[in-house]
Amino acid sequence: MKGSVKFGLILLGAVLLLIGMIDVTSKKPIIWNRTFDAKDKNPFGAYVLREELKHIIDQRNVDVKRPLYEYLDSTKGTTMNLLFYTSYFSLGEAAGDKLLDYVSRGGNAMIIAETIDYNLLDSLKVRVENFYGYKKGV
């Protein structure tokens, strides 16, 4: 009886070790979630973008942790490049007006988004149409 318990525990340990080795050496699946987060290394994460911006732009990168309205008020007289990378870009009327004022004074803003708030598009007189691909024979 003692020998069979010992054999069973050794066999269980070997199986668990084999499962662990297979898990460690197997390819991890690509996660296609749209996070747009600077820490995510998946295709829709901004990790690579953030790391490469350090080499492309010879300026320091700053993460803005406070409301954009306050940040733009504190940067009067200075011009910077603002980059927005998100799935939905919406600031609200007051912050949108601040951003437009900032750009009209010579600042730069680049918005990369799937959807942009209609009020901002209307202020910029930009018309957007959705394109879902080429339909053959139409």
PDB file of C-alpha atoms in Angstrom:
ATOM      1  CA  MET A   1       0.000   0.000   0.000  1.00  0.00           C
ATOM      2  CA  LYS A   2       2.816   2.405   0.889  1.00  0.00           C
ATOM      3  CA  GLY A   3       4.502   1.850  -2.466  1.00  0.00           C
ATOM      4  CA  SER A   4       1.336   2.619  -4.461  1.00  0.00           C
ATOM      5  CA  VAL A   5       0.760   5.917  -2.581  1.00  0.00           C
ATOM      6  CA  LYS A   6       4.360   6.923  -3.173  1.00  0.00           C
ATOM      7  CA  PHE A   7       4.061   6.002  -6.868  1.00  0.00           C
ATOM      8  CA  GLY A   8       0.793   7.962  -7.142  1.00  0.00           C
ATOM      9  CA  LEU A   9       2.343  11.096  -5.610  1.00  0.00           C
ATOM     10  CA  ILE A  10       5.381  10.869  -7.904  1.00  0.00           C
ATOM     11  CA  LEU A  11       3.112  10.417 -10.922  1.00  0.00           C
ATOM     12  CA  LEU A  12       0.948  13.390  -9.867  1.00  0.00           C
ATOM     13  CA  GLY A  13       4.049  15.548  -9.395  1.00  0.00           C
ATOM     14  CA  ALA A  14       5.388  14.534 -12.811  1.00  0.00           C
ATOM     15  CA  VAL A  15       2.064  15.354 -14.492  1.00  0.00           C
ATOM     16  CA  LEU A  16       1.883  18.767 -12.774  1.00  0.00           C
ATOM     17  CA  LEU A  17       5.494  19.493 -13.771  1.00  0.00           C
ATOM     18  CA  LEU A  18       4.743  18.515 -17.377  1.00  0.00           C
ATOM     19  CA  ILE A  19       1.643  20.750 -17.444  1.00  0.00           C
ATOM     20  CA  GLY A  20       3.692  23.631 -16.022  1.00  0.00           C
ATOM     21  CA  MET A  21       6.428  23.181 -18.637  1.00  0.00           C
ATOM     22  CA  ILE A  22       3.885  23.092 -21.469  1.00  0.00           C
ATOM     23  CA  ASP A  23       2.220  26.270 -20.177  1.00  0.00           C
ATOM     24  CA  VAL A  24       5.524  28.147 -19.864  1.00  0.00           C
ATOM     25  CA  THR A  25       6.818  27.162 -23.311  1.00  0.00           C
ATOM     26  CA  SER A  26       3.551  27.611 -25.256  1.00  0.00           C
ATOM     27  CA  LYS A  27       2.805  30.767 -27.240  1.00  0.00           C
ATOM     28  CA  LYS A  28       0.584  33.249 -25.494  1.00  0.00           C
ATOM     29  CA  PRO A  29      -2.535  34.224 -27.474  1.00  0.00           C
ATOM     30  CA  ILE A  30      -2.736  37.743 -28.878  1.00  0.00           C
ATOM     31  CA  ILE A  31      -5.205  39.823 -26.906  1.00  0.00           C
ATOM     32  CA  TRP A  32      -7.166  42.079 -29.265  1.00  0.00           C
ATOM     33  CA  ASN A  33      -8.966  44.124 -26.587  1.00  0.00           C
ATOM     34  CA  ARG A  34      -8.996  47.858 -27.325  1.00  0.00           C
ATOM     35  CA  THR A  35      -7.422  49.324 -24.212  1.00  0.00           C
ATOM     36  CA  PHE A  36      -5.358  52.255 -25.591  1.00  0.00           C
ATOM     37  CA  ASP A  37      -3.373  52.115 -22.342  1.00  0.00           C
ATOM     38  CA  ALA A  38       0.314  53.097 -22.249  1.00  0.00           C
ATOM     39  CA  LYS A  39       1.149  49.984 -20.194  1.00  0.00           C
ATOM     40  CA  ASP A  40      -0.490  47.426 -22.501  1.00  0.00           C
ATOM     41  CA  LYS A  41       1.676  45.639 -25.045  1.00  0.00           C
ATOM     42  CA  ASN A  42      -1.266  44.213 -26.985  1.00  0.00           C
ATOM     43  CA  PRO A  43      -1.994  45.526 -30.533  1.00  0.00           C
ATOM     44  CA  PHE A  44      -4.342  48.277 -29.317  1.00  0.00           C
ATOM     45  CA  GLY A  45      -2.188  49.240 -26.342  1.00  0.00           C
ATOM     46  CA  ALA A  46       0.017  52.328 -26.490  1.00  0.00           C
ATOM     47  CA  TYR A  47       3.200  50.839 -25.020  1.00  0.00           C
ATOM     48  CA  VAL A  48       5.139  50.781 -28.297  1.00  0.00           C
ATOM     49  CA  LEU A  49       3.838  54.221 -29.295  1.00  0.00           C
ATOM     50  CA  ARG A  50       4.921  55.690 -25.977  1.00  0.00           C
ATOM     51  CA  GLU A  51       8.373  54.082 -26.090  1.00  0.00           C
ATOM     52  CA  GLU A  52       9.022  55.170 -29.688  1.00  0.00           C
ATOM     53  CA  LEU A  53       7.885  58.755 -29.072  1.00  0.00           C
ATOM     54  CA  LYS A  54      10.891  59.140 -26.773  1.00  0.00           C
ATOM     55  CA  HIS A  55      13.173  58.484 -29.753  1.00  0.00           C
ATOM     56  CA  ILE A  56      11.190  60.413 -32.369  1.00  0.00           C
ATOM     57  CA  ILE A  57      10.519  63.589 -30.411  1.00  0.00           C
ATOM     58  CA  ASP A  58      13.442  65.251 -28.662  1.00  0.00           C
ATOM     59  CA  GLN A  59      11.224  66.650 -25.949  1.00  0.00           C
ATOM     60  CA  ARG A  60      10.189  65.233 -22.636  1.00  0.00           C
ATOM     61  CA  ASN A  61       6.875  63.392 -22.491  1.00  0.00           C
ATOM     62  CA  VAL A  62       4.443  64.359 -19.761  1.00  0.00           C
ATOM     63  CA  ASP A  63       1.383  62.408 -18.693  1.00  0.00           C
ATOM     64  CA  VAL A  64      -1.380  64.822 -17.777  1.00  0.00           C
ATOM     65  CA  LYS A  65      -3.126  63.475 -14.692  1.00  0.00           C
ATOM     66  CA  ARG A  66      -5.385  66.458 -14.035  1.00  0.00           C
ATOM     67  CA  PRO A  67      -8.303  67.812 -16.083  1.00  0.00           C
ATOM     68  CA  LEU A  68      -7.262  69.219 -19.456  1.00  0.00           C
ATOM     69  CA  TYR A  69      -9.039  72.503 -18.699  1.00  0.00           C
ATOM     70  CA  GLU A  70      -6.781  73.136 -15.683  1.00  0.00           C
ATOM     71  CA  TYR A  71      -3.672  71.948 -17.493  1.00  0.00           C
ATOM     72  CA  LEU A  72      -4.197  74.305 -20.440  1.00  0.00           C
ATOM     73  CA  ASP A  73      -4.772  77.202 -18.024  1.00  0.00           C
ATOM     74  CA  SER A  74      -1.429  76.486 -16.346  1.00  0.00           C
ATOM     75  CA  THR A  75       0.494  76.373 -19.653  1.00  0.00           C
ATOM     76  CA  LYS A  76      -0.402  79.831 -20.955  1.00  0.00           C
ATOM     77  CA  GLY A  77       2.424  81.334 -22.975  1.00  0.00           C
ATOM     78  CA  THR A  78       4.061  77.981 -23.712  1.00  0.00           C
ATOM     79  CA  THR A  79       3.452  75.778 -26.712  1.00  0.00           C
ATOM     80  CA  MET A  80       3.637  72.021 -26.565  1.00  0.00           C
ATOM     81  CA  ASN A  81       2.482  69.132 -28.667  1.00  0.00           C
ATOM     82  CA  LEU A  82      -0.579  67.437 -27.218  1.00  0.00           C
ATOM     83  CA  LEU A  83      -1.310  63.852 -28.256  1.00  0.00           C
ATOM     84  CA  PHE A  84      -4.625  62.187 -27.481  1.00  0.00           C
ATOM     85  CA  TYR A  85      -4.866  58.432 -28.164  1.00  0.00           C
ATOM     86  CA  THR A  86      -8.195  56.949 -27.139  1.00  0.00           C
ATOM     87  CA  SER A  87     -11.222  55.080 -28.425  1.00  0.00           C
ATOM     88  CA  TYR A  88     -13.665  57.957 -27.798  1.00  0.00           C
ATOM     89  CA  PHE A  89     -12.534  61.588 -27.595  1.00  0.00           C
ATOM     90  CA  SER A  90     -14.887  63.945 -25.788  1.00  0.00           C
ATOM     91  CA  LEU A  91     -13.889  66.940 -23.694  1.00  0.00           C
ATOM     92  CA  GLY A  92     -17.071  68.802 -22.986  1.00  0.00           C
ATOM     93  CA  GLU A  93     -17.837  72.326 -24.134  1.00  0.00           C
ATOM     94  CA  ALA A  94     -15.569  74.295 -21.782  1.00  0.00           C
ATOM     95  CA  ALA A  95     -12.479  72.093 -22.205  1.00  0.00           C
ATOM     96  CA  GLY A  96     -13.118  71.859 -25.943  1.00  0.00           C
ATOM     97  CA  ASP A  97     -13.130  75.653 -26.187  1.00  0.00           C
ATOM     98  CA  LYS A  98      -9.873  75.772 -24.172  1.00  0.00           C
ATOM     99  CA  LEU A  99      -8.267  73.269 -26.530  1.00  0.00           C
ATOM    100  CA  LEU A 100      -9.378  75.220 -29.606  1.00  0.00           C
ATOM    101  CA  ASP A 101      -8.068  78.439 -28.025  1.00  0.00           C
ATOM    102  CA  TYR A 102      -4.748  76.729 -27.246  1.00  0.00           C
ATOM    103  CA  VAL A 103      -4.385  75.575 -30.849  1.00  0.00           C
ATOM    104  CA  SER A 104      -5.363  78.988 -32.228  1.00  0.00           C
ATOM    105  CA  ARG A 105      -2.525  80.556 -30.163  1.00  0.00           C
ATOM    106  CA  GLY A 106       0.014  78.277 -31.866  1.00  0.00           C
ATOM    107  CA  GLY A 107      -0.126  75.061 -29.858  1.00  0.00           C
ATOM    108  CA  ASN A 108      -0.378  71.685 -31.535  1.00  0.00           C
ATOM    109  CA  ALA A 109      -2.863  68.919 -30.818  1.00  0.00           C
ATOM    110  CA  MET A 110      -3.134  65.519 -32.461  1.00  0.00           C
ATOM    111  CA  ILE A 111      -6.195  63.395 -31.815  1.00  0.00           C
ATOM    112  CA  ILE A 112      -6.111  59.684 -32.613  1.00  0.00           C
ATOM    113  CA  ALA A 113      -9.525  58.220 -31.860  1.00  0.00           C
ATOM    114  CA  GLU A 114     -12.128  55.896 -33.281  1.00  0.00           C
ATOM    115  CA  THR A 115     -14.879  58.359 -32.425  1.00  0.00           C
ATOM    116  CA  ILE A 116     -14.649  62.097 -31.795  1.00  0.00           C
ATOM    117  CA  ASP A 117     -17.349  64.134 -30.086  1.00  0.00           C
ATOM    118  CA  TYR A 118     -19.696  65.823 -32.563  1.00  0.00           C
ATOM    119  CA  ASN A 119     -19.365  69.271 -30.938  1.00  0.00           C
ATOM    120  CA  LEU A 120     -15.609  69.361 -31.545  1.00  0.00           C
ATOM    121  CA  LEU A 121     -16.014  68.147 -35.123  1.00  0.00           C
ATOM    122  CA  ASP A 122     -18.681  70.785 -35.706  1.00  0.00           C
ATOM    123  CA  SER A 123     -16.434  73.530 -34.294  1.00  0.00           C
ATOM    124  CA  LEU A 124     -13.662  72.442 -36.635  1.00  0.00           C
ATOM    125  CA  LYS A 125     -16.131  72.129 -39.536  1.00  0.00           C
ATOM    126  CA  VAL A 126     -15.050  68.533 -40.114  1.00  0.00           C
ATOM    127  CA  ARG A 127     -17.419  65.987 -41.616  1.00  0.00           C
ATOM    128  CA  VAL A 128     -16.866  62.314 -40.829  1.00  0.00           C
ATOM    129  CA  GLU A 129     -18.240  59.271 -42.591  1.00  0.00           C
ATOM    130  CA  ASN A 130     -17.838  55.695 -41.444  1.00  0.00           C
ATOM    131  CA  PHE A 131     -16.143  53.302 -43.846  1.00  0.00           C
ATOM    132  CA  TYR A 132     -16.725  49.627 -43.243  1.00  0.00           C
ATOM    133  CA  GLY A 133     -14.844  48.219 -46.196  1.00  0.00           C
ATOM    134  CA  TYR A 134     -15.081  47.774 -49.911  1.00  0.00           C
ATOM    135  CA  LYS A 135     -18.201  46.015 -51.224  1.00  0.00           C
ATOM    136  CA  LYS A 136     -17.581  44.154 -54.445  1.00  0.00           C
ATOM    137  CA  GLY A 137     -20.068  44.763 -57.238  1.00  0.00           C
ATOM    138  CA  VAL A 138     -21.657  47.920 -55.844  1.00  0.00           C
TER     139      VAL A 138
END
